[in-house]
Amino acid sequence: MTVPAKHKNGVKQHYKCAVLTISTSKYWKRERGEEEIDDLSGESAQELVRENGHEVVYYQVLPDEEDKIAEGIVNALRTGADFIITSGGTGLTTHDVTIEVVSKLLTKEITGFGELFRLKSYDEIGTAAVLSRAIGGVIDQKAIFCLPGSPAAVQLALQEIIMPEIAHILKHVKE
């Protein structure tokens, strides 16, 4: 048995997840009661989490506002979620503040996540991958992954990095 296989051996396989979409336009559509908010990334994240045998226990659409993002993360942690997926607010505009908020809350950063995500993104989108500030980390013995808002980026991160390693990550996070 390989070392990675030994580390994954005997770990719990079912976890609870919170999904947060960070988008001011989607937030206001929801606040106005519009039925279609077109949250393809949030929907994709939930679907991929469920397809991998995990439960989505919380879903929220938040505006690109530091206090609302922090409040959303605190609320997600209170649901008993083992890990949080955020989508959106990771770019370079002045409105993209997800990384700034989450970085202040982290007890540890999972540096390899961002590095691997950008490497895999480079294979798909070329040098535009440098615009990504995606990060992973730990808050209160829970994992959090902040992803770009594009559905393709969410699928890439979840299918190729997060889902294959989430049990292994959470085993260590909870030690």
JSON list of N, CA and C in Angstrom, two decimals, residues 29-102:
[
{"chain": "A", "resi": 29, "resn": "LYS", "atom": "N", "xyz": [-30.64, 39.69, -6.92]},
{"chain": "A", "resi": 29, "resn": "LYS", "atom": "CA", "xyz": [-31.71, 38.96, -7.60]},
{"chain": "A", "resi": 29, "resn": "LYS", "atom": "C", "xyz": [-32.49, 38.12, -6.59]},
{"chain": "A", "resi": 30, "resn": "ARG", "atom": "N", "xyz": [-31.75, 37.47, -5.71]},
{"chain": "A", "resi": 30, "resn": "ARG", "atom": "CA", "xyz": [-32.40, 36.64, -4.68]},
{"chain": "A", "resi": 30, "resn": "ARG", "atom": "C", "xyz": [-33.19, 37.52, -3.71]},
{"chain": "A", "resi": 31, "resn": "GLU", "atom": "N", "xyz": [-32.61, 38.65, -3.31]},
{"chain": "A", "resi": 31, "resn": "GLU", "atom": "CA", "xyz": [-33.29, 39.56, -2.38]},
{"chain": "A", "resi": 31, "resn": "GLU", "atom": "C", "xyz": [-34.59, 40.10, -2.98]},
{"chain": "A", "resi": 32, "resn": "ARG", "atom": "N", "xyz": [-34.61, 40.32, -4.28]},
{"chain": "A", "resi": 32, "resn": "ARG", "atom": "CA", "xyz": [-35.81, 40.81, -4.96]},
{"chain": "A", "resi": 32, "resn": "ARG", "atom": "C", "xyz": [-36.82, 39.69, -5.20]},
{"chain": "A", "resi": 33, "resn": "GLY", "atom": "N", "xyz": [-36.43, 38.46, -4.87]},
{"chain": "A", "resi": 33, "resn": "GLY", "atom": "CA", "xyz": [-37.34, 37.34, -5.02]},
{"chain": "A", "resi": 33, "resn": "GLY", "atom": "C", "xyz": [-37.40, 36.75, -6.42]},
{"chain": "A", "resi": 34, "resn": "GLU", "atom": "N", "xyz": [-36.42, 37.09, -7.24]},
{"chain": "A", "resi": 34, "resn": "GLU", "atom": "CA", "xyz": [-36.41, 36.52, -8.59]},
{"chain": "A", "resi": 34, "resn": "GLU", "atom": "C", "xyz": [-36.18, 35.02, -8.52]},
{"chain": "A", "resi": 35, "resn": "GLU", "atom": "N", "xyz": [-36.95, 34.28, -9.30]},
{"chain": "A", "resi": 35, "resn": "GLU", "atom": "CA", "xyz": [-36.85, 32.82, -9.26]},
{"chain": "A", "resi": 35, "resn": "GLU", "atom": "C", "xyz": [-35.56, 32.31, -9.86]},
{"chain": "A", "resi": 36, "resn": "GLU", "atom": "N", "xyz": [-35.12, 32.90, -10.94]},
{"chain": "A", "resi": 36, "resn": "GLU", "atom": "CA", "xyz": [-33.90, 32.46, -11.63]},
{"chain": "A", "resi": 36, "resn": "GLU", "atom": "C", "xyz": [-32.75, 33.40, -11.30]},
{"chain": "A", "resi": 37, "resn": "ILE", "atom": "N", "xyz": [-31.80, 32.92, -10.50]},
{"chain": "A", "resi": 37, "resn": "ILE", "atom": "CA", "xyz": [-30.63, 33.75, -10.23]},
{"chain": "A", "resi": 37, "resn": "ILE", "atom": "C", "xyz": [-29.40, 33.26, -11.00]},
{"chain": "A", "resi": 38, "resn": "ASP", "atom": "N", "xyz": [-29.55, 32.18, -11.73]},
{"chain": "A", "resi": 38, "resn": "ASP", "atom": "CA", "xyz": [-28.47, 31.67, -12.58]},
{"chain": "A", "resi": 38, "resn": "ASP", "atom": "C", "xyz": [-27.17, 31.45, -11.83]},
{"chain": "A", "resi": 39, "resn": "ASP", "atom": "N", "xyz": [-27.26, 30.76, -10.69]},
{"chain": "A", "resi": 39, "resn": "ASP", "atom": "CA", "xyz": [-26.05, 30.46, -9.93]},
{"chain": "A", "resi": 39, "resn": "ASP", "atom": "C", "xyz": [-25.49, 29.12, -10.39]},
{"chain": "A", "resi": 40, "resn": "LEU", "atom": "N", "xyz": [-24.95, 29.09, -11.58]},
{"chain": "A", "resi": 40, "resn": "LEU", "atom": "CA", "xyz": [-24.44, 27.84, -12.15]},
{"chain": "A", "resi": 40, "resn": "LEU", "atom": "C", "xyz": [-23.30, 27.27, -11.33]},
{"chain": "A", "resi": 41, "resn": "SER", "atom": "N", "xyz": [-22.44, 28.13, -10.80]},
{"chain": "A", "resi": 41, "resn": "SER", "atom": "CA", "xyz": [-21.29, 27.66, -10.01]},
{"chain": "A", "resi": 41, "resn": "SER", "atom": "C", "xyz": [-21.74, 27.06, -8.69]},
{"chain": "A", "resi": 42, "resn": "GLY", "atom": "N", "xyz": [-22.65, 27.74, -8.00]},
{"chain": "A", "resi": 42, "resn": "GLY", "atom": "CA", "xyz": [-23.16, 27.22, -6.73]},
{"chain": "A", "resi": 42, "resn": "GLY", "atom": "C", "xyz": [-23.91, 25.92, -6.92]},
{"chain": "A", "resi": 43, "resn": "GLU", "atom": "N", "xyz": [-24.71, 25.86, -7.98]},
{"chain": "A", "resi": 43, "resn": "GLU", "atom": "CA", "xyz": [-25.45, 24.64, -8.28]},
{"chain": "A", "resi": 43, "resn": "GLU", "atom": "C", "xyz": [-24.50, 23.50, -8.63]},
{"chain": "A", "resi": 44, "resn": "SER", "atom": "N", "xyz": [-23.48, 23.80, -9.41]},
{"chain": "A", "resi": 44, "resn": "SER", "atom": "CA", "xyz": [-22.50, 22.79, -9.79]},
{"chain": "A", "resi": 44, "resn": "SER", "atom": "C", "xyz": [-21.75, 22.27, -8.57]},
{"chain": "A", "resi": 45, "resn": "ALA", "atom": "N", "xyz": [-21.37, 23.18, -7.68]},
{"chain": "A", "resi": 45, "resn": "ALA", "atom": "CA", "xyz": [-20.67, 22.77, -6.46]},
{"chain": "A", "resi": 45, "resn": "ALA", "atom": "C", "xyz": [-21.53, 21.82, -5.64]},
{"chain": "A", "resi": 46, "resn": "GLN", "atom": "N", "xyz": [-22.78, 22.17, -5.45]},
{"chain": "A", "resi": 46, "resn": "GLN", "atom": "CA", "xyz": [-23.68, 21.32, -4.67]},
{"chain": "A", "resi": 46, "resn": "GLN", "atom": "C", "xyz": [-23.84, 19.94, -5.31]},
{"chain": "A", "resi": 47, "resn": "GLU", "atom": "N", "xyz": [-24.03, 19.94, -6.61]},
{"chain": "A", "resi": 47, "resn": "GLU", "atom": "CA", "xyz": [-24.20, 18.69, -7.33]},
{"chain": "A", "resi": 47, "resn": "GLU", "atom": "C", "xyz": [-22.97, 17.79, -7.21]},
{"chain": "A", "resi": 48, "resn": "LEU", "atom": "N", "xyz": [-21.79, 18.36, -7.39]},
{"chain": "A", "resi": 48, "resn": "LEU", "atom": "CA", "xyz": [-20.56, 17.57, -7.31]},
{"chain": "A", "resi": 48, "resn": "LEU", "atom": "C", "xyz": [-20.31, 17.06, -5.89]},
{"chain": "A", "resi": 49, "resn": "VAL", "atom": "N", "xyz": [-20.61, 17.86, -4.90]},
{"chain": "A", "resi": 49, "resn": "VAL", "atom": "CA", "xyz": [-20.47, 17.42, -3.50]},
{"chain": "A", "resi": 49, "resn": "VAL", "atom": "C", "xyz": [-21.39, 16.22, -3.25]},
{"chain": "A", "resi": 50, "resn": "ARG", "atom": "N", "xyz": [-22.63, 16.33, -3.67]},
{"chain": "A", "resi": 50, "resn": "ARG", "atom": "CA", "xyz": [-23.60, 15.24, -3.46]},
{"chain": "A", "resi": 50, "resn": "ARG", "atom": "C", "xyz": [-23.22, 13.98, -4.25]},
{"chain": "A", "resi": 51, "resn": "GLU", "atom": "N", "xyz": [-22.77, 14.17, -5.49]},
{"chain": "A", "resi": 51, "resn": "GLU", "atom": "CA", "xyz": [-22.37, 13.03, -6.32]},
{"chain": "A", "resi": 51, "resn": "GLU", "atom": "C", "xyz": [-21.23, 12.24, -5.68]},
{"chain": "A", "resi": 52, "resn": "ASN", "atom": "N", "xyz": [-20.45, 12.91, -4.85]},
{"chain": "A", "resi": 52, "resn": "ASN", "atom": "CA", "xyz": [-19.32, 12.25, -4.19]},
{"chain": "A", "resi": 52, "resn": "ASN", "atom": "C", "xyz": [-19.69, 11.74, -2.80]},
{"chain": "A", "resi": 53, "resn": "GLY", "atom": "N", "xyz": [-20.98, 11.66, -2.50]},
{"chain": "A", "resi": 53, "resn": "GLY", "atom": "CA", "xyz": [-21.45, 11.03, -1.28]},
{"chain": "A", "resi": 53, "resn": "GLY", "atom": "C", "xyz": [-21.49, 11.92, -0.05]},
{"chain": "A", "resi": 54, "resn": "HIS", "atom": "N", "xyz": [-21.36, 13.22, -0.24]},
{"chain": "A", "resi": 54, "resn": "HIS", "atom": "CA", "xyz": [-21.39, 14.15, 0.89]},
{"chain": "A", "resi": 54, "resn": "HIS", "atom": "C", "xyz": [-22.73, 14.89, 0.91]},
{"chain": "A", "resi": 55, "resn": "GLU", "atom": "N", "xyz": [-23.00, 15.54, 2.02]},
{"chain": "A", "resi": 55, "resn": "GLU", "atom": "CA", "xyz": [-24.27, 16.23, 2.21]},
{"chain": "A", "resi": 55, "resn": "GLU", "atom": "C", "xyz": [-24.06, 17.75, 2.20]},
{"chain": "A", "resi": 56, "resn": "VAL", "atom": "N", "xyz": [-24.89, 18.45, 1.47]},
{"chain": "A", "resi": 56, "resn": "VAL", "atom": "CA", "xyz": [-24.86, 19.92, 1.50]},
{"chain": "A", "resi": 56, "resn": "VAL", "atom": "C", "xyz": [-25.86, 20.34, 2.58]},
{"chain": "A", "resi": 57, "resn": "VAL", "atom": "N", "xyz": [-25.35, 20.94, 3.66]},
{"chain": "A", "resi": 57, "resn": "VAL", "atom": "CA", "xyz": [-26.19, 21.32, 4.79]},
{"chain": "A", "resi": 57, "resn": "VAL", "atom": "C", "xyz": [-26.51, 22.81, 4.82]},
{"chain": "A", "resi": 58, "resn": "TYR", "atom": "N", "xyz": [-25.87, 23.57, 3.95]},
{"chain": "A", "resi": 58, "resn": "TYR", "atom": "CA", "xyz": [-26.08, 25.02, 3.97]},
{"chain": "A", "resi": 58, "resn": "TYR", "atom": "C", "xyz": [-25.70, 25.59, 2.61]},
{"chain": "A", "resi": 59, "resn": "TYR", "atom": "N", "xyz": [-26.54, 26.50, 2.13]},
{"chain": "A", "resi": 59, "resn": "TYR", "atom": "CA", "xyz": [-26.26, 27.19, 0.87]},
{"chain": "A", "resi": 59, "resn": "TYR", "atom": "C", "xyz": [-26.73, 28.62, 1.02]},
{"chain": "A", "resi": 60, "resn": "GLN", "atom": "N", "xyz": [-25.89, 29.55, 0.62]},
{"chain": "A", "resi": 60, "resn": "GLN", "atom": "CA", "xyz": [-26.23, 30.97, 0.74]},
{"chain": "A", "resi": 60, "resn": "GLN", "atom": "C", "xyz": [-25.59, 31.75, -0.40]},
{"chain": "A", "resi": 61, "resn": "VAL", "atom": "N", "xyz": [-26.30, 32.76, -0.87]},
{"chain": "A", "resi": 61, "resn": "VAL", "atom": "CA", "xyz": [-25.75, 33.70, -1.85]},
{"chain": "A", "resi": 61, "resn": "VAL", "atom": "C", "xyz": [-25.49, 35.00, -1.11]},
{"chain": "A", "resi": 62, "resn": "LEU", "atom": "N", "xyz": [-24.26, 35.49, -1.21]},
{"chain": "A", "resi": 62, "resn": "LEU", "atom": "CA", "xyz": [-23.82, 36.67, -0.47]},
{"chain": "A", "resi": 62, "resn": "LEU", "atom": "C", "xyz": [-23.31, 37.75, -1.41]},
{"chain": "A", "resi": 63, "resn": "PRO", "atom": "N", "xyz": [-23.44, 39.02, -1.00]},
{"chain": "A", "resi": 63, "resn": "PRO", "atom": "CA", "xyz": [-22.87, 40.09, -1.82]},
{"chain": "A", "resi": 63, "resn": "PRO", "atom": "C", "xyz": [-21.37, 40.21, -1.59]},
{"chain": "A", "resi": 64, "resn": "ASP", "atom": "N", "xyz": [-20.70, 40.92, -2.47]},
{"chain": "A", "resi": 64, "resn": "ASP", "atom": "CA", "xyz": [-19.25, 41.16, -2.34]},
{"chain": "A", "resi": 64, "resn": "ASP", "atom": "C", "xyz": [-19.02, 42.25, -1.29]},
{"chain": "A", "resi": 65, "resn": "GLU", "atom": "N", "xyz": [-19.36, 41.94, -0.05]},
{"chain": "A", "resi": 65, "resn": "GLU", "atom": "CA", "xyz": [-19.19, 42.87, 1.07]},
{"chain": "A", "resi": 65, "resn": "GLU", "atom": "C", "xyz": [-18.51, 42.11, 2.20]},
{"chain": "A", "resi": 66, "resn": "GLU", "atom": "N", "xyz": [-17.44, 42.69, 2.73]},
{"chain": "A", "resi": 66, "resn": "GLU", "atom": "CA", "xyz": [-16.63, 41.98, 3.72]},
{"chain": "A", "resi": 66, "resn": "GLU", "atom": "C", "xyz": [-17.46, 41.50, 4.91]},
{"chain": "A", "resi": 67, "resn": "ASP", "atom": "N", "xyz": [-18.31, 42.35, 5.48]},
{"chain": "A", "resi": 67, "resn": "ASP", "atom": "CA", "xyz": [-19.07, 41.94, 6.66]},
{"chain": "A", "resi": 67, "resn": "ASP", "atom": "C", "xyz": [-20.06, 40.82, 6.35]},
{"chain": "A", "resi": 68, "resn": "LYS", "atom": "N", "xyz": [-20.68, 40.87, 5.19]},
{"chain": "A", "resi": 68, "resn": "LYS", "atom": "CA", "xyz": [-21.64, 39.82, 4.80]},
{"chain": "A", "resi": 68, "resn": "LYS", "atom": "C", "xyz": [-20.94, 38.49, 4.53]},
{"chain": "A", "resi": 69, "resn": "ILE", "atom": "N", "xyz": [-19.76, 38.55, 3.93]},
{"chain": "A", "resi": 69, "resn": "ILE", "atom": "CA", "xyz": [-19.00, 37.33, 3.67]},
{"chain": "A", "resi": 69, "resn": "ILE", "atom": "C", "xyz": [-18.56, 36.69, 4.99]},
{"chain": "A", "resi": 70, "resn": "ALA", "atom": "N", "xyz": [-18.03, 37.50, 5.90]},
{"chain": "A", "resi": 70, "resn": "ALA", "atom": "CA", "xyz": [-17.60, 36.98, 7.21]},
{"chain": "A", "resi": 70, "resn": "ALA", "atom": "C", "xyz": [-18.79, 36.37, 7.96]},
{"chain": "A", "resi": 71, "resn": "GLU", "atom": "N", "xyz": [-19.92, 37.07, 7.94]},
{"chain": "A", "resi": 71, "resn": "GLU", "atom": "CA", "xyz": [-21.13, 36.57, 8.60]},
{"chain": "A", "resi": 71, "resn": "GLU", "atom": "C", "xyz": [-21.58, 35.25, 7.96]},
{"chain": "A", "resi": 72, "resn": "GLY", "atom": "N", "xyz": [-21.52, 35.16, 6.64]},
{"chain": "A", "resi": 72, "resn": "GLY", "atom": "CA", "xyz": [-21.90, 33.93, 5.95]},
{"chain": "A", "resi": 72, "resn": "GLY", "atom": "C", "xyz": [-21.01, 32.76, 6.32]},
{"chain": "A", "resi": 73, "resn": "ILE", "atom": "N", "xyz": [-19.72, 33.01, 6.47]},
{"chain": "A", "resi": 73, "resn": "ILE", "atom": "CA", "xyz": [-18.79, 31.94, 6.86]},
{"chain": "A", "resi": 73, "resn": "ILE", "atom": "C", "xyz": [-19.07, 31.49, 8.28]},
{"chain": "A", "resi": 74, "resn": "VAL", "atom": "N", "xyz": [-19.29, 32.43, 9.19]},
{"chain": "A", "resi": 74, "resn": "VAL", "atom": "CA", "xyz": [-19.63, 32.09, 10.58]},
{"chain": "A", "resi": 74, "resn": "VAL", "atom": "C", "xyz": [-20.91, 31.26, 10.60]},
{"chain": "A", "resi": 75, "resn": "ASN", "atom": "N", "xyz": [-21.92, 31.67, 9.86]},
{"chain": "A", "resi": 75, "resn": "ASN", "atom": "CA", "xyz": [-23.18, 30.91, 9.80]},
{"chain": "A", "resi": 75, "resn": "ASN", "atom": "C", "xyz": [-22.96, 29.52, 9.23]},
{"chain": "A", "resi": 76, "resn": "ALA", "atom": "N", "xyz": [-22.13, 29.41, 8.21]},
{"chain": "A", "resi": 76, "resn": "ALA", "atom": "CA", "xyz": [-21.82, 28.10, 7.62]},
{"chain": "A", "resi": 76, "resn": "ALA", "atom": "C", "xyz": [-21.14, 27.19, 8.64]},
{"chain": "A", "resi": 77, "resn": "LEU", "atom": "N", "xyz": [-20.21, 27.74, 9.42]},
{"chain": "A", "resi": 77, "resn": "LEU", "atom": "CA", "xyz": [-19.52, 26.96, 10.44]},
{"chain": "A", "resi": 77, "resn": "LEU", "atom": "C", "xyz": [-20.50, 26.46, 11.51]},
{"chain": "A", "resi": 78, "resn": "ARG", "atom": "N", "xyz": [-21.49, 27.26, 11.83]},
{"chain": "A", "resi": 78, "resn": "ARG", "atom": "CA", "xyz": [-22.48, 26.90, 12.86]},
{"chain": "A", "resi": 78, "resn": "ARG", "atom": "C", "xyz": [-23.40, 25.76, 12.44]},
{"chain": "A", "resi": 79, "resn": "THR", "atom": "N", "xyz": [-23.48, 25.47, 11.15]},
{"chain": "A", "resi": 79, "resn": "THR", "atom": "CA", "xyz": [-24.37, 24.42, 10.66]},
{"chain": "A", "resi": 79, "resn": "THR", "atom": "C", "xyz": [-23.82, 23.02, 10.92]},
{"chain": "A", "resi": 80, "resn": "GLY", "atom": "N", "xyz": [-22.58, 22.94, 11.33]},
{"chain": "A", "resi": 80, "resn": "GLY", "atom": "CA", "xyz": [-21.95, 21.64, 11.50]},
{"chain": "A", "resi": 80, "resn": "GLY", "atom": "C", "xyz": [-21.24, 21.16, 10.25]},
{"chain": "A", "resi": 81, "resn": "ALA", "atom": "N", "xyz": [-21.11, 22.03, 9.26]},
{"chain": "A", "resi": 81, "resn": "ALA", "atom": "CA", "xyz": [-20.40, 21.66, 8.03]},
{"chain": "A", "resi": 81, "resn": "ALA", "atom": "C", "xyz": [-18.95, 21.32, 8.35]},
{"chain": "A", "resi": 82, "resn": "ASP", "atom": "N", "xyz": [-18.44, 20.28, 7.72]},
{"chain": "A", "resi": 82, "resn": "ASP", "atom": "CA", "xyz": [-17.04, 19.89, 7.88]},
{"chain": "A", "resi": 82, "resn": "ASP", "atom": "C", "xyz": [-16.14, 20.68, 6.93]},
{"chain": "A", "resi": 83, "resn": "PHE", "atom": "N", "xyz": [-16.71, 21.09, 5.80]},
{"chain": "A", "resi": 83, "resn": "PHE", "atom": "CA", "xyz": [-15.94, 21.91, 4.86]},
{"chain": "A", "resi": 83, "resn": "PHE", "atom": "C", "xyz": [-16.86, 22.89, 4.15]},
{"chain": "A", "resi": 84, "resn": "ILE", "atom": "N", "xyz": [-16.25, 23.98, 3.70]},
{"chain": "A", "resi": 84, "resn": "ILE", "atom": "CA", "xyz": [-16.98, 25.06, 3.04]},
{"chain": "A", "resi": 84, "resn": "ILE", "atom": "C", "xyz": [-16.37, 25.29, 1.66]},
{"chain": "A", "resi": 85, "resn": "ILE", "atom": "N", "xyz": [-17.23, 25.46, 0.69]},
{"chain": "A", "resi": 85, "resn": "ILE", "atom": "CA", "xyz": [-16.82, 25.83, -0.66]},
{"chain": "A", "resi": 85, "resn": "ILE", "atom": "C", "xyz": [-17.38, 27.22, -0.92]},
{"chain": "A", "resi": 86, "resn": "THR", "atom": "N", "xyz": [-16.52, 28.18, -1.26]},
{"chain": "A", "resi": 86, "resn": "THR", "atom": "CA", "xyz": [-17.02, 29.48, -1.71]},
{"chain": "A", "resi": 86, "resn": "THR", "atom": "C", "xyz": [-16.71, 29.61, -3.19]},
{"chain": "A", "resi": 87, "resn": "SER", "atom": "N", "xyz": [-17.59, 30.30, -3.87]},
{"chain": "A", "resi": 87, "resn": "SER", "atom": "CA", "xyz": [-17.41, 30.55, -5.30]},
{"chain": "A", "resi": 87, "resn": "SER", "atom": "C", "xyz": [-17.63, 32.02, -5.56]},
{"chain": "A", "resi": 88, "resn": "GLY", "atom": "N", "xyz": [-16.61, 32.67, -6.12]},
{"chain": "A", "resi": 88, "resn": "GLY", "atom": "CA", "xyz": [-16.72, 34.08, -6.47]},
{"chain": "A", "resi": 88, "resn": "GLY", "atom": "C", "xyz": [-15.92, 34.99, -5.55]},
{"chain": "A", "resi": 89, "resn": "GLY", "atom": "N", "xyz": [-15.63, 36.17, -6.06]},
{"chain": "A", "resi": 89, "resn": "GLY", "atom": "CA", "xyz": [-14.93, 37.18, -5.27]},
{"chain": "A", "resi": 89, "resn": "GLY", "atom": "C", "xyz": [-13.45, 36.94, -5.11]},
{"chain": "A", "resi": 90, "resn": "THR", "atom": "N", "xyz": [-12.86, 36.12, -5.98]},
{"chain": "A", "resi": 90, "resn": "THR", "atom": "CA", "xyz": [-11.43, 35.81, -5.85]},
{"chain": "A", "resi": 90, "resn": "THR", "atom": "C", "xyz": [-10.57, 36.51, -6.88]},
{"chain": "A", "resi": 91, "resn": "GLY", "atom": "N", "xyz": [-11.17, 37.37, -7.68]},
{"chain": "A", "resi": 91, "resn": "GLY", "atom": "CA", "xyz": [-10.43, 38.03, -8.76]},
{"chain": "A", "resi": 91, "resn": "GLY", "atom": "C", "xyz": [-9.64, 39.24, -8.29]},
{"chain": "A", "resi": 92, "resn": "LEU", "atom": "N", "xyz": [-9.35, 40.12, -9.22]},
{"chain": "A", "resi": 92, "resn": "LEU", "atom": "CA", "xyz": [-8.46, 41.25, -8.96]},
{"chain": "A", "resi": 92, "resn": "LEU", "atom": "C", "xyz": [-9.18, 42.60, -8.89]},
{"chain": "A", "resi": 93, "resn": "THR", "atom": "N", "xyz": [-10.49, 42.63, -9.08]},
{"chain": "A", "resi": 93, "resn": "THR", "atom": "CA", "xyz": [-11.18, 43.92, -9.02]},
{"chain": "A", "resi": 93, "resn": "THR", "atom": "C", "xyz": [-11.28, 44.41, -7.58]},
{"chain": "A", "resi": 94, "resn": "THR", "atom": "N", "xyz": [-11.60, 45.66, -7.41]},
{"chain": "A", "resi": 94, "resn": "THR", "atom": "CA", "xyz": [-11.75, 46.21, -6.05]},
{"chain": "A", "resi": 94, "resn": "THR", "atom": "C", "xyz": [-12.92, 45.58, -5.31]},
{"chain": "A", "resi": 95, "resn": "HIS", "atom": "N", "xyz": [-13.86, 44.99, -6.03]},
{"chain": "A", "resi": 95, "resn": "HIS", "atom": "CA", "xyz": [-15.02, 44.35, -5.41]},
{"chain": "A", "resi": 95, "resn": "HIS", "atom": "C", "xyz": [-14.72, 42.93, -4.94]},
{"chain": "A", "resi": 96, "resn": "ASP", "atom": "N", "xyz": [-13.65, 42.35, -5.42]},
{"chain": "A", "resi": 96, "resn": "ASP", "atom": "CA", "xyz": [-13.30, 40.96, -5.08]},
{"chain": "A", "resi": 96, "resn": "ASP", "atom": "C", "xyz": [-12.58, 40.92, -3.73]},
{"chain": "A", "resi": 97, "resn": "VAL", "atom": "N", "xyz": [-13.34, 40.64, -2.66]},
{"chain": "A", "resi": 97, "resn": "VAL", "atom": "CA", "xyz": [-12.78, 40.71, -1.30]},
{"chain": "A", "resi": 97, "resn": "VAL", "atom": "C", "xyz": [-12.87, 39.38, -0.54]},
{"chain": "A", "resi": 98, "resn": "THR", "atom": "N", "xyz": [-13.30, 38.32, -1.20]},
{"chain": "A", "resi": 98, "resn": "THR", "atom": "CA", "xyz": [-13.43, 37.03, -0.52]},
{"chain": "A", "resi": 98, "resn": "THR", "atom": "C", "xyz": [-12.11, 36.59, 0.10]},
{"chain": "A", "resi": 99, "resn": "ILE", "atom": "N", "xyz": [-11.04, 36.67, -0.64]},
{"chain": "A", "resi": 99, "resn": "ILE", "atom": "CA", "xyz": [-9.74, 36.20, -0.13]},
{"chain": "A", "resi": 99, "resn": "ILE", "atom": "C", "xyz": [-9.30, 37.02, 1.07]},
{"chain": "A", "resi": 100, "resn": "GLU", "atom": "N", "xyz": [-9.51, 38.33, 1.03]},
{"chain": "A", "resi": 100, "resn": "GLU", "atom": "CA", "xyz": [-9.12, 39.18, 2.15]},
{"chain": "A", "resi": 100, "resn": "GLU", "atom": "C", "xyz": [-9.88, 38.80, 3.42]},
{"chain": "A", "resi": 101, "resn": "VAL", "atom": "N", "xyz": [-11.18, 38.54, 3.29]},
{"chain": "A", "resi": 101, "resn": "VAL", "atom": "CA", "xyz": [-12.00, 38.16, 4.45]},
{"chain": "A", "resi": 101, "resn": "VAL", "atom": "C", "xyz": [-11.57, 36.80, 4.99]},
{"chain": "A", "resi": 102, "resn": "VAL", "atom": "N", "xyz": [-11.48, 35.82, 4.11]},
{"chain": "A", "resi": 102, "resn": "VAL", "atom": "CA", "xyz": [-11.17, 34.46, 4.54]},
{"chain": "A", "resi": 102, "resn": "VAL", "atom": "C", "xyz": [-9.75, 34.38, 5.11]}
]
